[in-house]
Amino acid sequence: MSRSLSQCATLPSSLKVALRSAGYETVDDIAGVSAETLSAELGISVRDAESLVSATQAPKVPRMTQSAASLARMNVFTCKYPAVNRVLGGGLLRGHVLEISGPPGSFKESLACDFVQAFIKADEEVVFVDMQNMTSPHALSRLLESMPSAGTLLRYIRVHTLPDLLIFLRGLASSICPKTGLLVLNSLSFVFQSHPDLSSSKKNSILGNIRHNLLDACITRNVTVIITSQMATKMLHPDGSPATFDSGAKAVMVPRLGA
């Protein structure tokens, strides 16, 4: 039986809604459909459509480029919050993207740090990219002080501007080594706040490139990605299709990468 698209955790919820609206319910429904066709039907870029096809049609057998060590690693990681584990279907799956969105003061960073502990306990490297100084190296050191290997398994990187983030993501392949299991992008929404002049179309284009880079890392390098961000506003027409601030009839709050 073909897997339901709703079970594809790497797909943003808004894209799942668009797929259902276009009549696509299972992975087999997309098989054989070109990226150009999906782009036209879903109103997304061809590049995003190519990432969608790759994410849903990825082979179920291990890639030949993966090392034996990576194939022996854990595939599900749990946090200390049972309700979160249940929502994730038992835990965070390797090679998936998890976006943790919420208002200021919610436990986004705490949850991300809990998964950081889980990966380091499994002897896997974590690359922690902080964009707002919300989680300092000192705070991470205190959190991981009971783990002797944390000093060698945690890489902390500060990225405070949107251009710096895009440069980092462009060279993401060089930042990921065979032992890297988790990439955390903390406070993703912060780097956009210093660019209020960005048009909606330009911002969506940049977010599309970010999605493409992260999905590519998940698929080709078997890396898990966690993003924390503020909620974003999405405008909709009365029928639920995407709209602009000028043409929209209602607004909903959605995860920023799913906007």
PDB file of N, CA and C in Angstrom, residues 152-242:
ATOM      1  N   THR A 152      33.834  17.709  22.002  1.00  0.00           N
ATOM      2  CA  THR A 152      34.284  17.362  20.650  1.00  0.00           C
ATOM      3  C   THR A 152      33.126  17.116  19.695  1.00  0.00           C
ATOM      4  N   LEU A 153      31.917  16.972  20.227  1.00  0.00           N
ATOM      5  CA  LEU A 153      30.769  16.636  19.370  1.00  0.00           C
ATOM      6  C   LEU A 153      29.856  17.825  19.091  1.00  0.00           C
ATOM      7  N   LEU A 154      30.125  18.975  19.729  1.00  0.00           N
ATOM      8  CA  LEU A 154      29.273  20.152  19.511  1.00  0.00           C
ATOM      9  C   LEU A 154      30.071  21.249  18.820  1.00  0.00           C
ATOM     10  N   ARG A 155      29.545  21.716  17.679  1.00  0.00           N
ATOM     11  CA  ARG A 155      30.137  22.870  16.991  1.00  0.00           C
ATOM     12  C   ARG A 155      29.134  24.022  17.042  1.00  0.00           C
ATOM     13  N   TYR A 156      29.557  25.128  17.610  1.00  0.00           N
ATOM     14  CA  TYR A 156      28.690  26.301  17.769  1.00  0.00           C
ATOM     15  C   TYR A 156      29.114  27.371  16.770  1.00  0.00           C
ATOM     16  N   ILE A 157      28.137  27.852  15.982  1.00  0.00           N
ATOM     17  CA  ILE A 157      28.420  28.857  14.955  1.00  0.00           C
ATOM     18  C   ILE A 157      27.447  30.014  15.123  1.00  0.00           C
ATOM     19  N   ARG A 158      27.971  31.253  15.093  1.00  0.00           N
ATOM     20  CA  ARG A 158      27.115  32.436  15.148  1.00  0.00           C
ATOM     21  C   ARG A 158      26.903  32.967  13.734  1.00  0.00           C
ATOM     22  N   VAL A 159      25.652  33.174  13.376  1.00  0.00           N
ATOM     23  CA  VAL A 159      25.290  33.766  12.086  1.00  0.00           C
ATOM     24  C   VAL A 159      24.211  34.798  12.371  1.00  0.00           C
ATOM     25  N   HIS A 160      24.519  36.084  12.204  1.00  0.00           N
ATOM     26  CA  HIS A 160      23.589  37.129  12.632  1.00  0.00           C
ATOM     27  C   HIS A 160      22.955  37.919  11.500  1.00  0.00           C
ATOM     28  N   THR A 161      23.347  37.660  10.250  1.00  0.00           N
ATOM     29  CA  THR A 161      22.751  38.383   9.124  1.00  0.00           C
ATOM     30  C   THR A 161      22.252  37.401   8.082  1.00  0.00           C
ATOM     31  N   LEU A 162      21.294  37.841   7.289  1.00  0.00           N
ATOM     32  CA  LEU A 162      20.745  36.985   6.241  1.00  0.00           C
ATOM     33  C   LEU A 162      21.799  36.610   5.204  1.00  0.00           C
ATOM     34  N   PRO A 163      22.635  37.542   4.729  1.00  0.00           N
ATOM     35  CA  PRO A 163      23.687  37.140   3.780  1.00  0.00           C
ATOM     36  C   PRO A 163      24.622  36.077   4.356  1.00  0.00           C
ATOM     37  N   ASP A 164      24.979  36.214   5.648  1.00  0.00           N
ATOM     38  CA  ASP A 164      25.852  35.217   6.272  1.00  0.00           C
ATOM     39  C   ASP A 164      25.177  33.846   6.320  1.00  0.00           C
ATOM     40  N   LEU A 165      23.879  33.828   6.590  1.00  0.00           N
ATOM     41  CA  LEU A 165      23.151  32.561   6.618  1.00  0.00           C
ATOM     42  C   LEU A 165      23.155  31.911   5.241  1.00  0.00           C
ATOM     43  N   LEU A 166      22.901  32.693   4.206  1.00  0.00           N
ATOM     44  CA  LEU A 166      22.861  32.145   2.849  1.00  0.00           C
ATOM     45  C   LEU A 166      24.230  31.626   2.426  1.00  0.00           C
ATOM     46  N   ILE A 167      25.294  32.324   2.833  1.00  0.00           N
ATOM     47  CA  ILE A 167      26.651  31.852   2.528  1.00  0.00           C
ATOM     48  C   ILE A 167      26.925  30.529   3.249  1.00  0.00           C
ATOM     49  N   PHE A 168      26.508  30.455   4.516  1.00  0.00           N
ATOM     50  CA  PHE A 168      26.691  29.218   5.284  1.00  0.00           C
ATOM     51  C   PHE A 168      25.965  28.051   4.621  1.00  0.00           C
ATOM     52  N   LEU A 169      24.715  28.277   4.216  1.00  0.00           N
ATOM     53  CA  LEU A 169      23.936  27.200   3.616  1.00  0.00           C
ATOM     54  C   LEU A 169      24.488  26.799   2.256  1.00  0.00           C
ATOM     55  N   ARG A 170      25.048  27.756   1.529  1.00  0.00           N
ATOM     56  CA  ARG A 170      25.630  27.424   0.230  1.00  0.00           C
ATOM     57  C   ARG A 170      26.820  26.485   0.393  1.00  0.00           C
ATOM     58  N   GLY A 171      27.548  26.644   1.491  1.00  0.00           N
ATOM     59  CA  GLY A 171      28.677  25.755   1.755  1.00  0.00           C
ATOM     60  C   GLY A 171      28.363  24.685   2.779  1.00  0.00           C
ATOM     61  N   LEU A 172      27.076  24.347   2.913  1.00  0.00           N
ATOM     62  CA  LEU A 172      26.643  23.412   3.952  1.00  0.00           C
ATOM     63  C   LEU A 172      27.331  22.056   3.839  1.00  0.00           C
ATOM     64  N   ALA A 173      27.556  21.601   2.624  1.00  0.00           N
ATOM     65  CA  ALA A 173      28.167  20.275   2.438  1.00  0.00           C
ATOM     66  C   ALA A 173      29.524  20.186   3.123  1.00  0.00           C
ATOM     67  N   SER A 174      30.276  21.292   3.119  1.00  0.00           N
ATOM     68  CA  SER A 174      31.600  21.273   3.745  1.00  0.00           C
ATOM     69  C   SER A 174      31.519  21.335   5.264  1.00  0.00           C
ATOM     70  N   SER A 175      30.338  21.711   5.797  1.00  0.00           N
ATOM     71  CA  SER A 175      30.161  21.790   7.250  1.00  0.00           C
ATOM     72  C   SER A 175      29.680  20.476   7.843  1.00  0.00           C
ATOM     73  N   ILE A 176      29.302  19.561   6.984  1.00  0.00           N
ATOM     74  CA  ILE A 176      28.769  18.281   7.443  1.00  0.00           C
ATOM     75  C   ILE A 176      29.811  17.192   7.233  1.00  0.00           C
ATOM     76  N   CYS A 177      30.188  16.535   8.310  1.00  0.00           N
ATOM     77  CA  CYS A 177      31.145  15.430   8.227  1.00  0.00           C
ATOM     78  C   CYS A 177      30.392  14.119   8.461  1.00  0.00           C
ATOM     79  N   PRO A 178      31.029  12.969   8.227  1.00  0.00           N
ATOM     80  CA  PRO A 178      30.330  11.693   8.394  1.00  0.00           C
ATOM     81  C   PRO A 178      29.725  11.483   9.780  1.00  0.00           C
ATOM     82  N   LYS A 179      30.290  12.149  10.792  1.00  0.00           N
ATOM     83  CA  LYS A 179      29.788  11.958  12.158  1.00  0.00           C
ATOM     84  C   LYS A 179      28.665  12.930  12.508  1.00  0.00           C
ATOM     85  N   THR A 180      28.391  13.903  11.628  1.00  0.00           N
ATOM     86  CA  THR A 180      27.339  14.879  11.903  1.00  0.00           C
ATOM     87  C   THR A 180      25.968  14.231  11.820  1.00  0.00           C
ATOM     88  N   GLY A 181      25.195  14.363  12.894  1.00  0.00           N
ATOM     89  CA  GLY A 181      23.852  13.795  12.912  1.00  0.00           C
ATOM     90  C   GLY A 181      22.754  14.837  12.927  1.00  0.00           C
ATOM     91  N   LEU A 182      23.063  16.025  13.496  1.00  0.00           N
ATOM     92  CA  LEU A 182      22.023  17.037  13.681  1.00  0.00           C
ATOM     93  C   LEU A 182      22.544  18.428  13.341  1.00  0.00           C
ATOM     94  N   LEU A 183      21.728  19.169  12.611  1.00  0.00           N
ATOM     95  CA  LEU A 183      21.977  20.584  12.340  1.00  0.00           C
ATOM     96  C   LEU A 183      20.844  21.386  12.959  1.00  0.00           C
ATOM     97  N   VAL A 184      21.172  22.344  13.821  1.00  0.00           N
ATOM     98  CA  VAL A 184      20.168  23.202  14.450  1.00  0.00           C
ATOM     99  C   VAL A 184      20.330  24.621  13.917  1.00  0.00           C
ATOM    100  N   LEU A 185      19.244  25.183  13.376  1.00  0.00           N
ATOM    101  CA  LEU A 185      19.216  26.583  12.974  1.00  0.00           C
ATOM    102  C   LEU A 185      18.316  27.303  13.978  1.00  0.00           C
ATOM    103  N   ASN A 186      18.932  27.989  14.924  1.00  0.00           N
ATOM    104  CA  ASN A 186      18.199  28.588  16.027  1.00  0.00           C
ATOM    105  C   ASN A 186      17.818  30.036  15.725  1.00  0.00           C
ATOM    106  N   SER A 187      16.536  30.367  15.877  1.00  0.00           N
ATOM    107  CA  SER A 187      16.006  31.725  15.646  1.00  0.00           C
ATOM    108  C   SER A 187      16.143  32.153  14.187  1.00  0.00           C
ATOM    109  N   LEU A 188      15.685  31.307  13.286  1.00  0.00           N
ATOM    110  CA  LEU A 188      15.773  31.589  11.854  1.00  0.00           C
ATOM    111  C   LEU A 188      15.083  32.901  11.488  1.00  0.00           C
ATOM    112  N   SER A 189      13.962  33.182  12.126  1.00  0.00           N
ATOM    113  CA  SER A 189      13.195  34.383  11.764  1.00  0.00           C
ATOM    114  C   SER A 189      13.944  35.679  12.069  1.00  0.00           C
ATOM    115  N   PHE A 190      14.927  35.641  12.986  1.00  0.00           N
ATOM    116  CA  PHE A 190      15.618  36.861  13.401  1.00  0.00           C
ATOM    117  C   PHE A 190      16.373  37.518  12.246  1.00  0.00           C
ATOM    118  N   VAL A 191      16.996  36.709  11.374  1.00  0.00           N
ATOM    119  CA  VAL A 191      17.820  37.296  10.307  1.00  0.00           C
ATOM    120  C   VAL A 191      16.968  38.035   9.276  1.00  0.00           C
ATOM    121  N   PHE A 192      15.660  37.754   9.239  1.00  0.00           N
ATOM    122  CA  PHE A 192      14.781  38.454   8.302  1.00  0.00           C
ATOM    123  C   PHE A 192      14.305  39.791   8.874  1.00  0.00           C
ATOM    124  N   GLN A 193      14.361  39.948  10.196  1.00  0.00           N
ATOM    125  CA  GLN A 193      13.850  41.166  10.824  1.00  0.00           C
ATOM    126  C   GLN A 193      14.683  42.393  10.477  1.00  0.00           C
ATOM    127  N   SER A 194      15.953  42.189  10.140  1.00  0.00           N
ATOM    128  CA  SER A 194      16.813  43.320   9.784  1.00  0.00           C
ATOM    129  C   SER A 194      16.684  43.698   8.310  1.00  0.00           C
ATOM    130  N   HIS A 195      15.743  43.054   7.611  1.00  0.00           N
ATOM    131  CA  HIS A 195      15.520  43.363   6.188  1.00  0.00           C
ATOM    132  C   HIS A 195      14.035  43.623   5.943  1.00  0.00           C
ATOM    133  N   PRO A 196      13.483  44.660   6.579  1.00  0.00           N
ATOM    134  CA  PRO A 196      12.050  44.943   6.404  1.00  0.00           C
ATOM    135  C   PRO A 196      11.691  45.369   4.984  1.00  0.00           C
ATOM    136  N   ASP A 197      12.721  45.713   4.192  1.00  0.00           N
ATOM    137  CA  ASP A 197      12.469  46.158   2.824  1.00  0.00           C
ATOM    138  C   ASP A 197      12.274  45.000   1.854  1.00  0.00           C
ATOM    139  N   LEU A 198      12.480  43.775   2.307  1.00  0.00           N
ATOM    140  CA  LEU A 198      12.315  42.617   1.429  1.00  0.00           C
ATOM    141  C   LEU A 198      10.850  42.457   1.034  1.00  0.00           C
ATOM    142  N   SER A 199      10.597  42.320  -0.262  1.00  0.00           N
ATOM    143  CA  SER A 199       9.234  42.071  -0.717  1.00  0.00           C
ATOM    144  C   SER A 199       8.828  40.651  -0.364  1.00  0.00           C
ATOM    145  N   SER A 200       7.522  40.401  -0.348  1.00  0.00           N
ATOM    146  CA  SER A 200       7.027  39.058  -0.023  1.00  0.00           C
ATOM    147  C   SER A 200       7.550  38.031  -1.017  1.00  0.00           C
ATOM    148  N   SER A 201       7.586  38.397  -2.291  1.00  0.00           N
ATOM    149  CA  SER A 201       8.055  37.452  -3.309  1.00  0.00           C
ATOM    150  C   SER A 201       9.537  37.130  -3.124  1.00  0.00           C
ATOM    151  N   LYS A 202      10.341  38.151  -2.792  1.00  0.00           N
ATOM    152  CA  LYS A 202      11.768  37.915  -2.573  1.00  0.00           C
ATOM    153  C   LYS A 202      11.987  37.071  -1.330  1.00  0.00           C
ATOM    154  N   LYS A 203      11.238  37.378  -0.272  1.00  0.00           N
ATOM    155  CA  LYS A 203      11.369  36.599   0.959  1.00  0.00           C
ATOM    156  C   LYS A 203      10.990  35.143   0.722  1.00  0.00           C
ATOM    157  N   ASN A 204       9.892  34.913  -0.001  1.00  0.00           N
ATOM    158  CA  ASN A 204       9.472  33.549  -0.294  1.00  0.00           C
ATOM    159  C   ASN A 204      10.501  32.823  -1.147  1.00  0.00           C
ATOM    160  N   SER A 205      11.142  33.567  -2.061  1.00  0.00           N
ATOM    161  CA  SER A 205      12.186  32.965  -2.885  1.00  0.00           C
ATOM    162  C   SER A 205      13.374  32.533  -2.033  1.00  0.00           C
ATOM    163  N   ILE A 206      13.771  33.382  -1.081  1.00  0.00           N
ATOM    164  CA  ILE A 206      14.886  33.047  -0.189  1.00  0.00           C
ATOM    165  C   ILE A 206      14.532  31.842   0.677  1.00  0.00           C
ATOM    166  N   LEU A 207      13.309  31.836   1.232  1.00  0.00           N
ATOM    167  CA  LEU A 207      12.874  30.694   2.053  1.00  0.00           C
ATOM    168  C   LEU A 207      12.835  29.422   1.221  1.00  0.00           C
ATOM    169  N   GLY A 208      12.450  29.551  -0.045  1.00  0.00           N
ATOM    170  CA  GLY A 208      12.451  28.386  -0.930  1.00  0.00           C
ATOM    171  C   GLY A 208      13.850  27.826  -1.117  1.00  0.00           C
ATOM    172  N   ASN A 209      14.842  28.714  -1.267  1.00  0.00           N
ATOM    173  CA  ASN A 209      16.231  28.267  -1.392  1.00  0.00           C
ATOM    174  C   ASN A 209      16.714  27.603  -0.110  1.00  0.00           C
ATOM    175  N   ILE A 210      16.305  28.157   1.042  1.00  0.00           N
ATOM    176  CA  ILE A 210      16.686  27.557   2.319  1.00  0.00           C
ATOM    177  C   ILE A 210      16.085  26.155   2.435  1.00  0.00           C
ATOM    178  N   ARG A 211      14.798  26.023   2.101  1.00  0.00           N
ATOM    179  CA  ARG A 211      14.149  24.704   2.130  1.00  0.00           C
ATOM    180  C   ARG A 211      14.888  23.720   1.243  1.00  0.00           C
ATOM    181  N   HIS A 212      15.237  24.174   0.033  1.00  0.00           N
ATOM    182  CA  HIS A 212      15.912  23.290  -0.922  1.00  0.00           C
ATOM    183  C   HIS A 212      17.247  22.800  -0.361  1.00  0.00           C
ATOM    184  N   ASN A 213      18.035  23.715   0.213  1.00  0.00           N
ATOM    185  CA  ASN A 213      19.338  23.333   0.767  1.00  0.00           C
ATOM    186  C   ASN A 213      19.202  22.346   1.918  1.00  0.00           C
ATOM    187  N   LEU A 214      18.206  22.579   2.787  1.00  0.00           N
ATOM    188  CA  LEU A 214      18.035  21.697   3.945  1.00  0.00           C
ATOM    189  C   LEU A 214      17.523  20.328   3.535  1.00  0.00           C
ATOM    190  N   LEU A 215      16.564  20.281   2.616  1.00  0.00           N
ATOM    191  CA  LEU A 215      16.068  18.989   2.133  1.00  0.00           C
ATOM    192  C   LEU A 215      17.175  18.209   1.439  1.00  0.00           C
ATOM    193  N   ASP A 216      18.012  18.914   0.698  1.00  0.00           N
ATOM    194  CA  ASP A 216      19.120  18.258   0.015  1.00  0.00           C
ATOM    195  C   ASP A 216      20.083  17.634   1.024  1.00  0.00           C
ATOM    196  N   ALA A 217      20.353  18.353   2.132  1.00  0.00           N
ATOM    197  CA  ALA A 217      21.236  17.819   3.171  1.00  0.00           C
ATOM    198  C   ALA A 217      20.619  16.590   3.832  1.00  0.00           C
ATOM    199  N   CYS A 218      19.309  16.633   4.061  1.00  0.00           N
ATOM    200  CA  CYS A 218      18.616  15.485   4.666  1.00  0.00           C
ATOM    201  C   CYS A 218      18.689  14.263   3.758  1.00  0.00           C
ATOM    202  N   ILE A 219      18.460  14.481   2.475  1.00  0.00           N
ATOM    203  CA  ILE A 219      18.371  13.366   1.529  1.00  0.00           C
ATOM    204  C   ILE A 219      19.744  12.787   1.198  1.00  0.00           C
ATOM    205  N   THR A 220      20.712  13.669   0.927  1.00  0.00           N
ATOM    206  CA  THR A 220      22.013  13.193   0.455  1.00  0.00           C
ATOM    207  C   THR A 220      22.997  12.883   1.569  1.00  0.00           C
ATOM    208  N   ARG A 221      22.836  13.550   2.741  1.00  0.00           N
ATOM    209  CA  ARG A 221      23.798  13.348   3.838  1.00  0.00           C
ATOM    210  C   ARG A 221      23.181  12.681   5.052  1.00  0.00           C
ATOM    211  N   ASN A 222      21.882  12.376   4.993  1.00  0.00           N
ATOM    212  CA  ASN A 222      21.192  11.683   6.088  1.00  0.00           C
ATOM    213  C   ASN A 222      21.277  12.463   7.402  1.00  0.00           C
ATOM    214  N   VAL A 223      21.240  13.786   7.296  1.00  0.00           N
ATOM    215  CA  VAL A 223      21.329  14.661   8.467  1.00  0.00           C
ATOM    216  C   VAL A 223      19.924  15.081   8.891  1.00  0.00           C
ATOM    217  N   THR A 224      19.707  15.177  10.184  1.00  0.00           N
ATOM    218  CA  THR A 224      18.450  15.680  10.727  1.00  0.00           C
ATOM    219  C   THR A 224      18.587  17.178  10.970  1.00  0.00           C
ATOM    220  N   VAL A 225      17.527  17.925  10.693  1.00  0.00           N
ATOM    221  CA  VAL A 225      17.567  19.380  10.845  1.00  0.00           C
ATOM    222  C   VAL A 225      16.452  19.837  11.787  1.00  0.00           C
ATOM    223  N   ILE A 226      16.803  20.692  12.735  1.00  0.00           N
ATOM    224  CA  ILE A 226      15.817  21.328  13.611  1.00  0.00           C
ATOM    225  C   ILE A 226      15.931  22.836  13.429  1.00  0.00           C
ATOM    226  N   ILE A 227      14.793  23.484  13.215  1.00  0.00           N
ATOM    227  CA  ILE A 227      14.746  24.935  13.051  1.00  0.00           C
ATOM    228  C   ILE A 227      13.832  25.498  14.125  1.00  0.00           C
ATOM    229  N   THR A 228      14.248  26.575  14.778  1.00  0.00           N
ATOM    230  CA  THR A 228      13.342  27.300  15.667  1.00  0.00           C
ATOM    231  C   THR A 228      13.071  28.666  15.033  1.00  0.00           C
ATOM    232  N   SER A 229      11.833  29.112  15.127  1.00  0.00           N
ATOM    233  CA  SER A 229      11.472  30.389  14.507  1.00  0.00           C
ATOM    234  C   SER A 229      10.189  30.927  15.109  1.00  0.00           C
ATOM    235  N   GLN A 230       9.973  32.222  14.907  1.00  0.00           N
ATOM    236  CA  GLN A 230       8.694  32.824  15.250  1.00  0.00           C
ATOM    237  C   GLN A 230       7.653  32.394  14.221  1.00  0.00           C
ATOM    238  N   MET A 231       6.400  32.449  14.603  1.00  0.00           N
ATOM    239  CA  MET A 231       5.340  32.152  13.649  1.00  0.00           C
ATOM    240  C   MET A 231       5.288  33.239  12.582  1.00  0.00           C
ATOM    241  N   ALA A 232       4.851  32.858  11.366  1.00  0.00           N
ATOM    242  CA  ALA A 232       4.714  33.808  10.264  1.00  0.00           C
ATOM    243  C   ALA A 232       3.243  33.942   9.893  1.00  0.00           C
ATOM    244  N   THR A 233       2.887  35.094   9.330  1.00  0.00           N
ATOM    245  CA  THR A 233       1.512  35.345   8.897  1.00  0.00           C
ATOM    246  C   THR A 233       1.349  34.950   7.433  1.00  0.00           C
ATOM    247  N   LYS A 234       0.326  34.162   7.142  1.00  0.00           N
ATOM    248  CA  LYS A 234       0.040  33.759   5.767  1.00  0.00           C
ATOM    249  C   LYS A 234      -1.363  34.222   5.395  1.00  0.00           C
ATOM    250  N   MET A 235      -1.462  34.941   4.278  1.00  0.00           N
ATOM    251  CA  MET A 235      -2.748  35.440   3.807  1.00  0.00           C
ATOM    252  C   MET A 235      -3.394  34.422   2.871  1.00  0.00           C
ATOM    253  N   LEU A 236      -4.723  34.284   2.996  1.00  0.00           N
ATOM    254  CA  LEU A 236      -5.462  33.302   2.205  1.00  0.00           C
ATOM    255  C   LEU A 236      -6.682  33.934   1.553  1.00  0.00           C
ATOM    256  N   HIS A 237      -7.035  33.415   0.384  1.00  0.00           N
ATOM    257  CA  HIS A 237      -8.295  33.774  -0.258  1.00  0.00           C
ATOM    258  C   HIS A 237      -9.432  33.042   0.472  1.00  0.00           C
ATOM    259  N   PRO A 238     -10.678  33.400   0.213  1.00  0.00           N
ATOM    260  CA  PRO A 238     -11.799  32.705   0.861  1.00  0.00           C
ATOM    261  C   PRO A 238     -11.797  31.198   0.643  1.00  0.00           C
ATOM    262  N   ASP A 239     -11.269  30.738  -0.513  1.00  0.00           N
ATOM    263  CA  ASP A 239     -11.251  29.299  -0.800  1.00  0.00           C
ATOM    264  C   ASP A 239     -10.050  28.587  -0.183  1.00  0.00           C
ATOM    265  N   GLY A 240      -9.208  29.345   0.548  1.00  0.00           N
ATOM    266  CA  GLY A 240      -8.057  28.733   1.210  1.00  0.00           C
ATOM    267  C   GLY A 240      -6.773  28.769   0.417  1.00  0.00           C
ATOM    268  N   SER A 241      -6.804  29.269  -0.805  1.00  0.00           N
ATOM    269  CA  SER A 241      -5.590  29.347  -1.625  1.00  0.00           C
ATOM    270  C   SER A 241      -4.739  30.538  -1.183  1.00  0.00           C
ATOM    271  N   PRO A 242      -3.416  30.482  -1.434  1.00  0.00           N
ATOM    272  CA  PRO A 242      -2.523  31.565  -0.993  1.00  0.00           C
ATOM    273  C   PRO A 242      -2.897  32.909  -1.609  1.00  0.00           C
TER     274      PRO A 242
END
